[in-house]
mmCIF file of C-alpha atoms and ligand atoms in Angstrom:
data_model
loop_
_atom_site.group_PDB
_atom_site.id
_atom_site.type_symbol
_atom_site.label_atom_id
_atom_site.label_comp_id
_atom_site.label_asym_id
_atom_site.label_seq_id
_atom_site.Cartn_x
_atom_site.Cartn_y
_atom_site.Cartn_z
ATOM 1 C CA UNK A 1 66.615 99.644 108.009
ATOM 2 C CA UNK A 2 67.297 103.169 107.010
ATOM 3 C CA UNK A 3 68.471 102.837 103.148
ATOM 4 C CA UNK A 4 70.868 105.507 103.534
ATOM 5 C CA UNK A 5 73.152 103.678 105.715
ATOM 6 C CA UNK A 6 73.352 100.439 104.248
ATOM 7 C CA UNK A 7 76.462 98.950 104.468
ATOM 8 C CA UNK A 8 78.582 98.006 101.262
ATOM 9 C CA UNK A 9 81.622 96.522 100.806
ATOM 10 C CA UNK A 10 84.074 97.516 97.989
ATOM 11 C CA UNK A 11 86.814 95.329 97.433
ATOM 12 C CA UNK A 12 89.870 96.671 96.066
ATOM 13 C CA UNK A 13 88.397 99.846 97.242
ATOM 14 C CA UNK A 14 91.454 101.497 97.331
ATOM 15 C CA UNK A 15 92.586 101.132 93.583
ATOM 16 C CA UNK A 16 91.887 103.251 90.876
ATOM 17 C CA UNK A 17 87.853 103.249 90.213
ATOM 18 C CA UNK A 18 87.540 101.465 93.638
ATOM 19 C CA UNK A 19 88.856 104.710 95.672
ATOM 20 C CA UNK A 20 86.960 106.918 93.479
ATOM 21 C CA UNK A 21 83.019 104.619 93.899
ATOM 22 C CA UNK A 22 83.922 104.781 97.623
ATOM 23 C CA UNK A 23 84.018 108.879 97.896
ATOM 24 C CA UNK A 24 80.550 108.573 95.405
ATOM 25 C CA UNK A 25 79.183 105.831 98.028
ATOM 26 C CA UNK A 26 80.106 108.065 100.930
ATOM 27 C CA UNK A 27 79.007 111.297 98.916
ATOM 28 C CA UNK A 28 75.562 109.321 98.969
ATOM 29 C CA UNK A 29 75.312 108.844 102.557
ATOM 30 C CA UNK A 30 76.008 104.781 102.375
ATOM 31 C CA UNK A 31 78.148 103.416 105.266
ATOM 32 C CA UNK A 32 81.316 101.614 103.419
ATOM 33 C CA UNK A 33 84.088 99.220 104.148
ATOM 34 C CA UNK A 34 87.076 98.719 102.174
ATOM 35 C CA UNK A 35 89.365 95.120 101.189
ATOM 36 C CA UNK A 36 92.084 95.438 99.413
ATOM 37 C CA UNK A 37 95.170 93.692 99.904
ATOM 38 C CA UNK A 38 97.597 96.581 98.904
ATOM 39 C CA UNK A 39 98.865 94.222 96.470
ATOM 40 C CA UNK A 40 98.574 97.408 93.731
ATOM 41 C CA UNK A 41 97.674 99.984 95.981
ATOM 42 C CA UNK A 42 98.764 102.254 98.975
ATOM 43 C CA UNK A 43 97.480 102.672 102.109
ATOM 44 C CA UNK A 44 97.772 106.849 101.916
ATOM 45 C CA UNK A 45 94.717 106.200 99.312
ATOM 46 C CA UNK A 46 92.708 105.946 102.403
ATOM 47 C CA UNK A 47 93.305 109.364 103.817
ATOM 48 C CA UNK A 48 92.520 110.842 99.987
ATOM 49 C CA UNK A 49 89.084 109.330 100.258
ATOM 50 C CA UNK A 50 88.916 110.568 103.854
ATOM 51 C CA UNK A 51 90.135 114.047 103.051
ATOM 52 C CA UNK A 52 87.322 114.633 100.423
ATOM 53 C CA UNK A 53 84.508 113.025 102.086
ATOM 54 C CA UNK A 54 85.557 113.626 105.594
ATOM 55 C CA UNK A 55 84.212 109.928 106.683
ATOM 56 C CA UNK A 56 87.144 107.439 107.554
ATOM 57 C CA UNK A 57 85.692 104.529 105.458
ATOM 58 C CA UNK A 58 86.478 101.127 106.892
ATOM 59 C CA UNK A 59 89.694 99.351 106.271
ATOM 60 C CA UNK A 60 90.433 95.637 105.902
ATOM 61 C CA UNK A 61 93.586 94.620 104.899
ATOM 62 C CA UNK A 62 93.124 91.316 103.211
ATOM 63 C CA UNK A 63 93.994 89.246 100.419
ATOM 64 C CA UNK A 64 90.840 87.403 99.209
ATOM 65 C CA UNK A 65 92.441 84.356 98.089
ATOM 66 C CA UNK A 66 92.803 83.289 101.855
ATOM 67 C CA UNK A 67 89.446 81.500 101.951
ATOM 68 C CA UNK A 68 89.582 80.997 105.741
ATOM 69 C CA UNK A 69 89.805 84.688 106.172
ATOM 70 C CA UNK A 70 87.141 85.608 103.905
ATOM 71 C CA UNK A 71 84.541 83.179 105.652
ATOM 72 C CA UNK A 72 85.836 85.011 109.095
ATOM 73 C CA UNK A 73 85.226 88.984 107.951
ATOM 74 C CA UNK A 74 81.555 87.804 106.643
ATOM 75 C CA UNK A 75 80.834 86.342 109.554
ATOM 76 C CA UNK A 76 81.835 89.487 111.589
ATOM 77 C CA UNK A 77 80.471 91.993 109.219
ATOM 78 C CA UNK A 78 76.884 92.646 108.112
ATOM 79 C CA UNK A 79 76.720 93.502 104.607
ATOM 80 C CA UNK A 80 73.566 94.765 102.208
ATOM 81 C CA UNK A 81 75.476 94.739 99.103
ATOM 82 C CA UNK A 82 79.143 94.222 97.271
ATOM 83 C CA UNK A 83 80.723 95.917 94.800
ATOM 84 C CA UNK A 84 83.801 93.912 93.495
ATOM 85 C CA UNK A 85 86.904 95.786 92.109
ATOM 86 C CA UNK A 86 89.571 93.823 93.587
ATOM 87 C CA UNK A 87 91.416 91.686 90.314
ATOM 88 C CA UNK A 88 94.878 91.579 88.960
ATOM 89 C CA UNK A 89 94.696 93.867 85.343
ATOM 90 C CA UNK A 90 97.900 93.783 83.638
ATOM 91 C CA UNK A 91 97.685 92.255 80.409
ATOM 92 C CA UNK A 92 101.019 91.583 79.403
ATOM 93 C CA UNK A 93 101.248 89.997 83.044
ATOM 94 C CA UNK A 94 98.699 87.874 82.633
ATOM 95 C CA UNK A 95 100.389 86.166 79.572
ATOM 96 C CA UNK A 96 103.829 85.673 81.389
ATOM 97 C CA UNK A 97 101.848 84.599 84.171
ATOM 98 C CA UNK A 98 98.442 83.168 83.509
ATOM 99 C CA UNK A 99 97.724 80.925 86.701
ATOM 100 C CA UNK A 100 98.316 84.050 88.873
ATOM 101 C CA UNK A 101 95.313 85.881 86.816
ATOM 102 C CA UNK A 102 93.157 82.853 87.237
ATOM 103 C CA UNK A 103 94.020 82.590 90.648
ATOM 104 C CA UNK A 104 94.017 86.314 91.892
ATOM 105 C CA UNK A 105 90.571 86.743 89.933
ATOM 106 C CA UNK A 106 88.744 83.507 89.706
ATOM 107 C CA UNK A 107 89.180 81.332 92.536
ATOM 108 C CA UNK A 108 88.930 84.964 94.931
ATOM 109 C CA UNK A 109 85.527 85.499 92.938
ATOM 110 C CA UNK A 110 84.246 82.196 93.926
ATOM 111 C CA UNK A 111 85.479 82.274 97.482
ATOM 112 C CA UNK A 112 83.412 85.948 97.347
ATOM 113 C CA UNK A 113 80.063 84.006 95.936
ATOM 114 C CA UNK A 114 80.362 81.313 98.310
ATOM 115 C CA UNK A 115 80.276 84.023 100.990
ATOM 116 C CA UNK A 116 77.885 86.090 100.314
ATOM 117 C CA UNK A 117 75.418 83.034 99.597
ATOM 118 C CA UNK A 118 76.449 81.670 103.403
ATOM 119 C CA UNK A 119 75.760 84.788 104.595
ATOM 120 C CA UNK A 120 72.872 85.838 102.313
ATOM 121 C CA UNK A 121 74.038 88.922 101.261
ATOM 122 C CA UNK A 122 72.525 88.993 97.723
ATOM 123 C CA UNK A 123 72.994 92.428 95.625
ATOM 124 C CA UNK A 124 76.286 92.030 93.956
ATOM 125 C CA UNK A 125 77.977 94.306 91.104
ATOM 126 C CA UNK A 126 80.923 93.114 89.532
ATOM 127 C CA UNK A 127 83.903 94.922 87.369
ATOM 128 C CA UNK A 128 83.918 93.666 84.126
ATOM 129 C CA UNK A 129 85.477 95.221 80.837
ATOM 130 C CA UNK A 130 84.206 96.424 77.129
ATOM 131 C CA UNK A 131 87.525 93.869 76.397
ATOM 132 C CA UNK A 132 84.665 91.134 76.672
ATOM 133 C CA UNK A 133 83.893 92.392 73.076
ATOM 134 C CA UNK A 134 87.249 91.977 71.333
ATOM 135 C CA UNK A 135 86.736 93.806 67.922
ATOM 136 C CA UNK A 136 83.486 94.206 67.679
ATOM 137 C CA UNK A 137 82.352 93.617 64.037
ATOM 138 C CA UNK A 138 79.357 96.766 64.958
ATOM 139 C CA UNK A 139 80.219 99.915 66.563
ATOM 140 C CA UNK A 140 79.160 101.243 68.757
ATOM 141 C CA UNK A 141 78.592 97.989 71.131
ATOM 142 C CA UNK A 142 75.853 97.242 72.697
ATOM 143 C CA UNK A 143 75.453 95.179 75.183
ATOM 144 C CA UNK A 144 74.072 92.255 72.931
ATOM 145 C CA UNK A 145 77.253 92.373 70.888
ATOM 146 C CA UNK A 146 78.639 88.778 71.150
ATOM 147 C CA UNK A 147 81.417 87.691 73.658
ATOM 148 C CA UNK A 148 84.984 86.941 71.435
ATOM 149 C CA UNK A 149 87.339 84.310 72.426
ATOM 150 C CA UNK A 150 89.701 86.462 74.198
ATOM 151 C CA UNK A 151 92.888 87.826 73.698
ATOM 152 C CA UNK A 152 94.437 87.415 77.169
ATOM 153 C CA UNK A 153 94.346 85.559 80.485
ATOM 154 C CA UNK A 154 93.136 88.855 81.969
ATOM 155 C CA UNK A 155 90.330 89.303 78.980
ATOM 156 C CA UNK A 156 89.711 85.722 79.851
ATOM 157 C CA UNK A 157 89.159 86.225 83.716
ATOM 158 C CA UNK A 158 86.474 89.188 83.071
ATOM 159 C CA UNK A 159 84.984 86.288 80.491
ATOM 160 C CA UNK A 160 84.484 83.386 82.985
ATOM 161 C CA UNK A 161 84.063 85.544 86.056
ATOM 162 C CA UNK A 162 80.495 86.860 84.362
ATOM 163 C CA UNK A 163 79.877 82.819 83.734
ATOM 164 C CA UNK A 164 80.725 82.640 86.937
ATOM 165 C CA UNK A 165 78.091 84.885 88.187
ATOM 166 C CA UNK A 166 75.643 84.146 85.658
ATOM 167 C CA UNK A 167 76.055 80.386 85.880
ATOM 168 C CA UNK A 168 75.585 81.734 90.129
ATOM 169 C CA UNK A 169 72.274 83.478 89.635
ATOM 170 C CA UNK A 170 70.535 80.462 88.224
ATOM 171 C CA UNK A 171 70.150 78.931 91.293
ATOM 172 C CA UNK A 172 71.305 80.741 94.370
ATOM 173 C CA UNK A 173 69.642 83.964 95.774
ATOM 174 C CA UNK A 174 72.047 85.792 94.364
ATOM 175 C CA UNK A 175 71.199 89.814 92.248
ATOM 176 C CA UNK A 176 74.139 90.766 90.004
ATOM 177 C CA UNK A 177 74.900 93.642 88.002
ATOM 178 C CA UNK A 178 78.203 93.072 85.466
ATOM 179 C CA UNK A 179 79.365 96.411 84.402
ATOM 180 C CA UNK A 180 81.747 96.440 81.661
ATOM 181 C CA UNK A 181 83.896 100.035 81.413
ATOM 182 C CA UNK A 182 85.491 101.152 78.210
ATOM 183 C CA UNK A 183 88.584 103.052 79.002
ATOM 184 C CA UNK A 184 88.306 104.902 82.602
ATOM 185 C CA UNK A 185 90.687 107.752 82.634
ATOM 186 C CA UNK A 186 90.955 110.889 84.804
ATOM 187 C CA UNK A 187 91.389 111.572 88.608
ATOM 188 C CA UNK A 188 88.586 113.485 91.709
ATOM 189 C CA UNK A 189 88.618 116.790 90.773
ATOM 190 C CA UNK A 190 90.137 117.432 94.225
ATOM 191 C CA UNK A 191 93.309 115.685 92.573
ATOM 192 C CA UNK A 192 93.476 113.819 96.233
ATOM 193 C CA UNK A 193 93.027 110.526 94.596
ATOM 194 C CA UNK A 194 94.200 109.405 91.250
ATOM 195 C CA UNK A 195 95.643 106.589 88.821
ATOM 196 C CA UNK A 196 98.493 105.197 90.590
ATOM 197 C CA UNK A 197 100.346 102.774 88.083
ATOM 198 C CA UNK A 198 103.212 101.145 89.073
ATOM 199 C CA UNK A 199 106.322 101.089 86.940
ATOM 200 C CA UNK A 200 105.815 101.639 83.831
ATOM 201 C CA UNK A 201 102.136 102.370 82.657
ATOM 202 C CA UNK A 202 100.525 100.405 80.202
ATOM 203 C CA UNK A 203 98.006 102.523 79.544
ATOM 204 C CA UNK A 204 97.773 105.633 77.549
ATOM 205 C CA UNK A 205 96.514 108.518 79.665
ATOM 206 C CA UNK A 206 99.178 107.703 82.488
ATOM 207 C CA UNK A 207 101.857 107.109 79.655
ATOM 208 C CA UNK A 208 101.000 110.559 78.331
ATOM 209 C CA UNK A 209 100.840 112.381 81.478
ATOM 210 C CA UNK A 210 104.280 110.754 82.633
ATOM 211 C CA UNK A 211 105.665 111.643 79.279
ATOM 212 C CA UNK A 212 104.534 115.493 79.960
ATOM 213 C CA UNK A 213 106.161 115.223 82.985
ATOM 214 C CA UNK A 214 109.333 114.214 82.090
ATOM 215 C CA UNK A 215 109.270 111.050 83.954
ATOM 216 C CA UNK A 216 108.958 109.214 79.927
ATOM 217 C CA UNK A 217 110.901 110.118 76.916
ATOM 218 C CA UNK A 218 108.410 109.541 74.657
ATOM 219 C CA UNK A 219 105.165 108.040 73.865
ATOM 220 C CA UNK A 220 105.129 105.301 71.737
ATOM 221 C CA UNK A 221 102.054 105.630 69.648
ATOM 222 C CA UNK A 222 100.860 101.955 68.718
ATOM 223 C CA UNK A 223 100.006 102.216 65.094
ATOM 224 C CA UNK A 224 98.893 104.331 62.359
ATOM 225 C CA UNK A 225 98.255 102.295 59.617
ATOM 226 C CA UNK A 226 94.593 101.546 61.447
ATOM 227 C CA UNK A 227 91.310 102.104 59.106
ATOM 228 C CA UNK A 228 90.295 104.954 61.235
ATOM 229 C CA UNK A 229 89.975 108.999 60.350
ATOM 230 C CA UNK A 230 93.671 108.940 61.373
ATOM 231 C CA UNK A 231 94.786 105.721 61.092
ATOM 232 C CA UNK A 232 95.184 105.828 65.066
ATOM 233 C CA UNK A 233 93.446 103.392 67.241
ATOM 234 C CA UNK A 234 89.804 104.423 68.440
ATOM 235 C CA UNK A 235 88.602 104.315 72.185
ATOM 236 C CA UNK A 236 85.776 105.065 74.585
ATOM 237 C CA UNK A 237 87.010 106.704 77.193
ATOM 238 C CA UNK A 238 85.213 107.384 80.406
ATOM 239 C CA UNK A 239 85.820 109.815 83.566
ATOM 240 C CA UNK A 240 86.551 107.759 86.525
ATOM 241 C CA UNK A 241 83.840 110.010 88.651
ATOM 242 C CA UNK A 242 81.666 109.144 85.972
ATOM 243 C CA UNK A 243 82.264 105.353 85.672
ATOM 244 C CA UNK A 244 81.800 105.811 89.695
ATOM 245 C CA UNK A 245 78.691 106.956 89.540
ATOM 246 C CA UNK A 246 77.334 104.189 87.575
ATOM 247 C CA UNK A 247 78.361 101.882 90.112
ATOM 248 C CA UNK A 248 75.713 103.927 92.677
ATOM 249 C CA UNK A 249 73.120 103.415 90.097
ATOM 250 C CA UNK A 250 73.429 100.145 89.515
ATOM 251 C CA UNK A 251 73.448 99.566 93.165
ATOM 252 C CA UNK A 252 70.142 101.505 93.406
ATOM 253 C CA UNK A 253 68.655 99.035 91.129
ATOM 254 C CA UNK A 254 69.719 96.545 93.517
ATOM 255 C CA UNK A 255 68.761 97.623 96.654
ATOM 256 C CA UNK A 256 65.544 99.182 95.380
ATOM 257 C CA UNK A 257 64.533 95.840 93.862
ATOM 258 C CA UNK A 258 64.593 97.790 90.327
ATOM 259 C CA UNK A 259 66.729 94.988 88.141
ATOM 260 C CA UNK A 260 64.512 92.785 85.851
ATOM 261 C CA UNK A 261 67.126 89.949 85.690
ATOM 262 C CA UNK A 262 69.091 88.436 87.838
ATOM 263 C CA UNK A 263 72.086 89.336 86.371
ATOM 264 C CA UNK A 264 72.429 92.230 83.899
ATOM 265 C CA UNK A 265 75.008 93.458 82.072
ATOM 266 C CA UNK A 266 75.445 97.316 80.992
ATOM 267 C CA UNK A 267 78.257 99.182 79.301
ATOM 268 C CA UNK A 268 79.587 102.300 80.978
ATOM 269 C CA UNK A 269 81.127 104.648 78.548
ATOM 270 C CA UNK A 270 80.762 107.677 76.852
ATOM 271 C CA UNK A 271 79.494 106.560 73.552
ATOM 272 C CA UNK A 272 82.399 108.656 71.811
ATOM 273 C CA UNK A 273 84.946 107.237 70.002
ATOM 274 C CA UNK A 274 88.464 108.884 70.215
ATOM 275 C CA UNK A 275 91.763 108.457 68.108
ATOM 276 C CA UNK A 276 95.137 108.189 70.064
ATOM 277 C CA UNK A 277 95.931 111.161 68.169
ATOM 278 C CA UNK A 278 92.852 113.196 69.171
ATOM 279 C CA UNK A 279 94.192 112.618 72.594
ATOM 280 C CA UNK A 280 97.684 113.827 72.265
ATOM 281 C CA UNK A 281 95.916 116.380 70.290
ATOM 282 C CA UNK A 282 93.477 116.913 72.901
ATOM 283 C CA UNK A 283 96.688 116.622 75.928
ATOM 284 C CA UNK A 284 99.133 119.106 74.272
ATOM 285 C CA UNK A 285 95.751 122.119 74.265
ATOM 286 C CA UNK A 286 94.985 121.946 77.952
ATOM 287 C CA UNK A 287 98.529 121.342 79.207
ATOM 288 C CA UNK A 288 99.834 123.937 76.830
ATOM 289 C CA UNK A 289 103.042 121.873 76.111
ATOM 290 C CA UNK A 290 103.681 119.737 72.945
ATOM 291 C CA UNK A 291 104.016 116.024 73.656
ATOM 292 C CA UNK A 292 107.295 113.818 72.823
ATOM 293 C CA UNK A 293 105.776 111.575 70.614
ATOM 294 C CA UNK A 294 106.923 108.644 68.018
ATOM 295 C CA UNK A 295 104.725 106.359 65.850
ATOM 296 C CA UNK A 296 105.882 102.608 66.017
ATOM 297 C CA UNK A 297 104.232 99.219 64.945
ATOM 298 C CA UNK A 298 100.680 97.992 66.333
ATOM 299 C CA UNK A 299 100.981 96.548 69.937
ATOM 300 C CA UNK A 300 99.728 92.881 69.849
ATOM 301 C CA UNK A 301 96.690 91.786 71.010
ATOM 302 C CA UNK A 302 95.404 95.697 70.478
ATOM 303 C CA UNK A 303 92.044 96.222 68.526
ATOM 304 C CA UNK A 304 91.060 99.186 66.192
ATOM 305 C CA UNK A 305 88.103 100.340 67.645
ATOM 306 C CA UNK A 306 86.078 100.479 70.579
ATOM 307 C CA UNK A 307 83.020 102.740 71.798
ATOM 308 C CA UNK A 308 79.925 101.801 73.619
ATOM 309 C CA UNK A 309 76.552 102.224 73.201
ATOM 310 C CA UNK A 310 75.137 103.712 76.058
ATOM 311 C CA UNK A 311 71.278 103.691 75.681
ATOM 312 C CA UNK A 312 70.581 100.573 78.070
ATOM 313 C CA UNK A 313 72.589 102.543 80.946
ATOM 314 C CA UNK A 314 70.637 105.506 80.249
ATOM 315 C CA UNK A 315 67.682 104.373 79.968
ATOM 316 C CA UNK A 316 68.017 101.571 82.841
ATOM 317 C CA UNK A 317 70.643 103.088 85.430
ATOM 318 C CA UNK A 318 69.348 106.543 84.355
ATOM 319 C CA UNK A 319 72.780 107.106 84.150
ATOM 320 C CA UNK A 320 75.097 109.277 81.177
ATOM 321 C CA UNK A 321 78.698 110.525 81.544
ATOM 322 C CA UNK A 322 78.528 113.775 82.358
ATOM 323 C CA UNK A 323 82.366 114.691 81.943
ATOM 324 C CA UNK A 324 84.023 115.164 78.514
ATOM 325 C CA UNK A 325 88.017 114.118 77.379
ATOM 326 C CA UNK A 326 89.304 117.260 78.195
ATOM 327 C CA UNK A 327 88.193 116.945 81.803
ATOM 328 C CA UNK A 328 89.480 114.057 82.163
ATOM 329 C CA UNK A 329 92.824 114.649 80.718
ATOM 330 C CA UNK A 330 93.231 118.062 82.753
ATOM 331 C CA UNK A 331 92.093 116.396 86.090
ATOM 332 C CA UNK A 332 94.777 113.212 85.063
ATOM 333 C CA UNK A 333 97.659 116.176 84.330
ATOM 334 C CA UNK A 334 96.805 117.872 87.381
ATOM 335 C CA UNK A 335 97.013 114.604 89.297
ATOM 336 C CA UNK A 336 100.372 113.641 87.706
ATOM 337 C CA UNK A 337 101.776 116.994 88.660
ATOM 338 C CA UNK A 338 101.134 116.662 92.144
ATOM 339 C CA UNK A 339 102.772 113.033 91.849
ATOM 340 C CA UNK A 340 106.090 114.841 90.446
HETATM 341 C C1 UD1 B 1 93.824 97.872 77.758
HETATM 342 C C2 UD1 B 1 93.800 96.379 77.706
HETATM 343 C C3 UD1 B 1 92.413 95.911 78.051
HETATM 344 C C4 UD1 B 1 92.031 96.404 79.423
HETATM 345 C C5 UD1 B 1 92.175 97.910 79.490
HETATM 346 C C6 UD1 B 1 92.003 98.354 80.923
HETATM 347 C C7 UD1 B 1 95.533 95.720 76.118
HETATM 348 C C8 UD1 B 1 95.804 95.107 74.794
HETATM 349 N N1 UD1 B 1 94.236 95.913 76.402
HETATM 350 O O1 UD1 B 1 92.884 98.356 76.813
HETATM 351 O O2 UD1 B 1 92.357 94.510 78.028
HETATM 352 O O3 UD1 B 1 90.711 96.057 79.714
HETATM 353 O O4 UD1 B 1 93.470 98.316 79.045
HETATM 354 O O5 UD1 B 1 92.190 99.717 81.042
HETATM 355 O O6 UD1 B 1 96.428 96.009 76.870
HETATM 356 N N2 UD1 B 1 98.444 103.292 73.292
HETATM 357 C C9 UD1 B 1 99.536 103.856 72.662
HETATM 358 N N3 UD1 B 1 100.687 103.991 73.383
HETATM 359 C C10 UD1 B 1 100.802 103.608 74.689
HETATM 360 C C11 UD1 B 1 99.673 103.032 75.330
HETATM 361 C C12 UD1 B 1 98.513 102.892 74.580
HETATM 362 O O7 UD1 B 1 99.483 104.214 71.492
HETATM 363 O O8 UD1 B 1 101.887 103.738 75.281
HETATM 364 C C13 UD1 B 1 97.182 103.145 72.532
HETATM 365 C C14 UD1 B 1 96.728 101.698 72.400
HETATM 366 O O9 UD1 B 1 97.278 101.099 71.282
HETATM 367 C C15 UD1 B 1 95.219 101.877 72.316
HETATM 368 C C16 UD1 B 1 94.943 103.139 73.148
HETATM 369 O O10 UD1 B 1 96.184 103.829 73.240
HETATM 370 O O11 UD1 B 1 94.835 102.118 71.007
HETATM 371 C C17 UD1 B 1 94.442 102.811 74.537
HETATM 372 O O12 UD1 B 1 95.335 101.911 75.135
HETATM 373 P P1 UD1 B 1 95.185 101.406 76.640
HETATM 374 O O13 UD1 B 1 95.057 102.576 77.540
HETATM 375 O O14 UD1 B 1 96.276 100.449 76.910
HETATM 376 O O15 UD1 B 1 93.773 100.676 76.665
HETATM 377 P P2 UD1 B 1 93.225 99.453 75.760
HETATM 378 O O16 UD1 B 1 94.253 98.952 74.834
HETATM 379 O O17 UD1 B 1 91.956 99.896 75.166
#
């Protein structure tokens, strides 16, 4: 078969990174079908990805935790490879409501596995998260950094669901890559697809754009009593394009037969560590507009500092971020102002 038109499936490929690897996929001449549930997404996401890449991707509405429906679009579909985005990833939800975490990520990981193993589809790359690391006590993290207990059901569900695969590859034909992402921030430079949080964002970037907006008083700034330059909390964050594209190389790997495990695991970041303050800092230059801010007490559960080592991506994946902060802010402001 023609590698170029191998057929992947993306679950959840209408959310945030999953919308974005899709228009990369296409861009890179792979045939793709789409999952996702709509559970915390919308369907107009579809015609963004179709309006950039002019290819209608495939659509399946479906909620993965319906077994009997799973088995059913495997046995209709012929897939070479799956790239998994589809989880629940509130954190403050998944404490109020820890069973719906387990279930919305574990058991519909499992149902996924047993799947692909019928069916013998065997390249597999899974969403994982740098939260895996907790507070690292080295920066920046590599990838042999240990696992901490975690902090949260969601942390927890990233945890088990690489134990999951891990414990998977062992003994079934089964080729995973676990990609863990440091902060992904950012929208398609088209500013046809986006971040689309619902109510009100947890996250930073969306927090700061809706703040710039008007749509947010202020932004609560979580600490600055942190042992940082600032005192501010330090992150790694990534472009989504650029986390996007990591998910083609790692599939590349796959399909070319390139991996030398069974299951590895790489970070995707930028390798750059940024205060909260260097990115109000960095916000208020390229939107030309000073930001509301306040600075309050420490959110719970937050760590001080996070930024990957990259050097096992670049050297494996022969992948690197390409975009800086300031794209991704102005490509996240742009987005928000076509929101409002
Ligand atoms: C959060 C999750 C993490 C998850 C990741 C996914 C928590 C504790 N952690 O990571 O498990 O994998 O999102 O994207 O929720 N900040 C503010 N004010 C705000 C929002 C954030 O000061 O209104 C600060 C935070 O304290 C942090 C930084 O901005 O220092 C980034 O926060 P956020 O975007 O929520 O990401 P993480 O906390 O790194």
């Amino acid at each position: 078969m023609n590698k170029e038109k191998r057929k992947i499936l993306v679950t959840g490929g209408l959310g945030f990174i999953g919308s974005h690897t899709v228009v990369e996929l296409q861009n890179e001449g792979f045939d793709v079908i789409i999952i996702d549930d709509l559970s915390n997404s919308k369907i107009e996401v579809l015609e963004g990805i179709t309006s950039i890449s002019h290819i209608k991707p495939e659509f399946v509405q479906l909620d993965l935790k319906n077994k009997e429906l799973v088995s059913e679009f495997f046995s209709n579909h012929s897939i070479d490879g799956v790239i998994h985005f589809a989880a629940s990833k509130a954190v403050g939800e998944s404490v109020e409501q820890p069973l719906k975490y387990y279930e919305n990520n574990i058991a519909t990981l499992v149902y996924l596995l047993q799947e692909m193993i019928k069916n013998k589809v065997s390249n597999f790359i899974f969403s994982s998260s740098c939260t895996v690391y907790g507070q690292a006590d080295e920066l920046p993290i590599t990838e042999k950094a240990p696992v901490k207990i975690a902090e949260s059901p969601y942390g927890n569900t990233k945890q088990i669901g690489e134990e999951i695969i891990n414990d998977t590859t062992r003994v079934e034909d089964l080729e995973a890559i676990v990609l863990r992402y440091f902060n992904p921030i950012g929208a398609h430079e088209s500013v046809k697809i986006g971040e689309l949080p619902i109510g009100i964002p947890q996250n930073l970037i969306p927090f700061v754009t809706q703040t710039a907006a008007g749509i947010r008083k202020e932004l609560s700034v979580f600490g600055d009593d942190y042992p940082t330059s600032d005192g501010t909390a330090v992150r790694d964050y990534i472009h989504v394009v650029d986390l996007a594209k990591a998910h083609i190389a790692a599939l590349r790997r796959l399909l070319d037969g390139n991996n030398k495990e069974k299951i590895e695991f790489f970070n995707v970041g930028t390798g750059k560590g940024n205060s909260v303050l260097e990115v109000v800092q960095a916000f208020e230059k390229i939107s030309n507009q000073k930001l509301n801010y306040k600075i309050v007490g420490r959110r719970e559960g937050d760590i001080v500092s996070a930024y990957a080592d990259t050097t096992l991506a670049n050297q494996e994946l022969g992948w690197q971020s390409k975009l800086t902060l300031e794209d991704g802010l102005a490509s996240a402001w742009k987005w928000q102002q076509k929101q409002s």
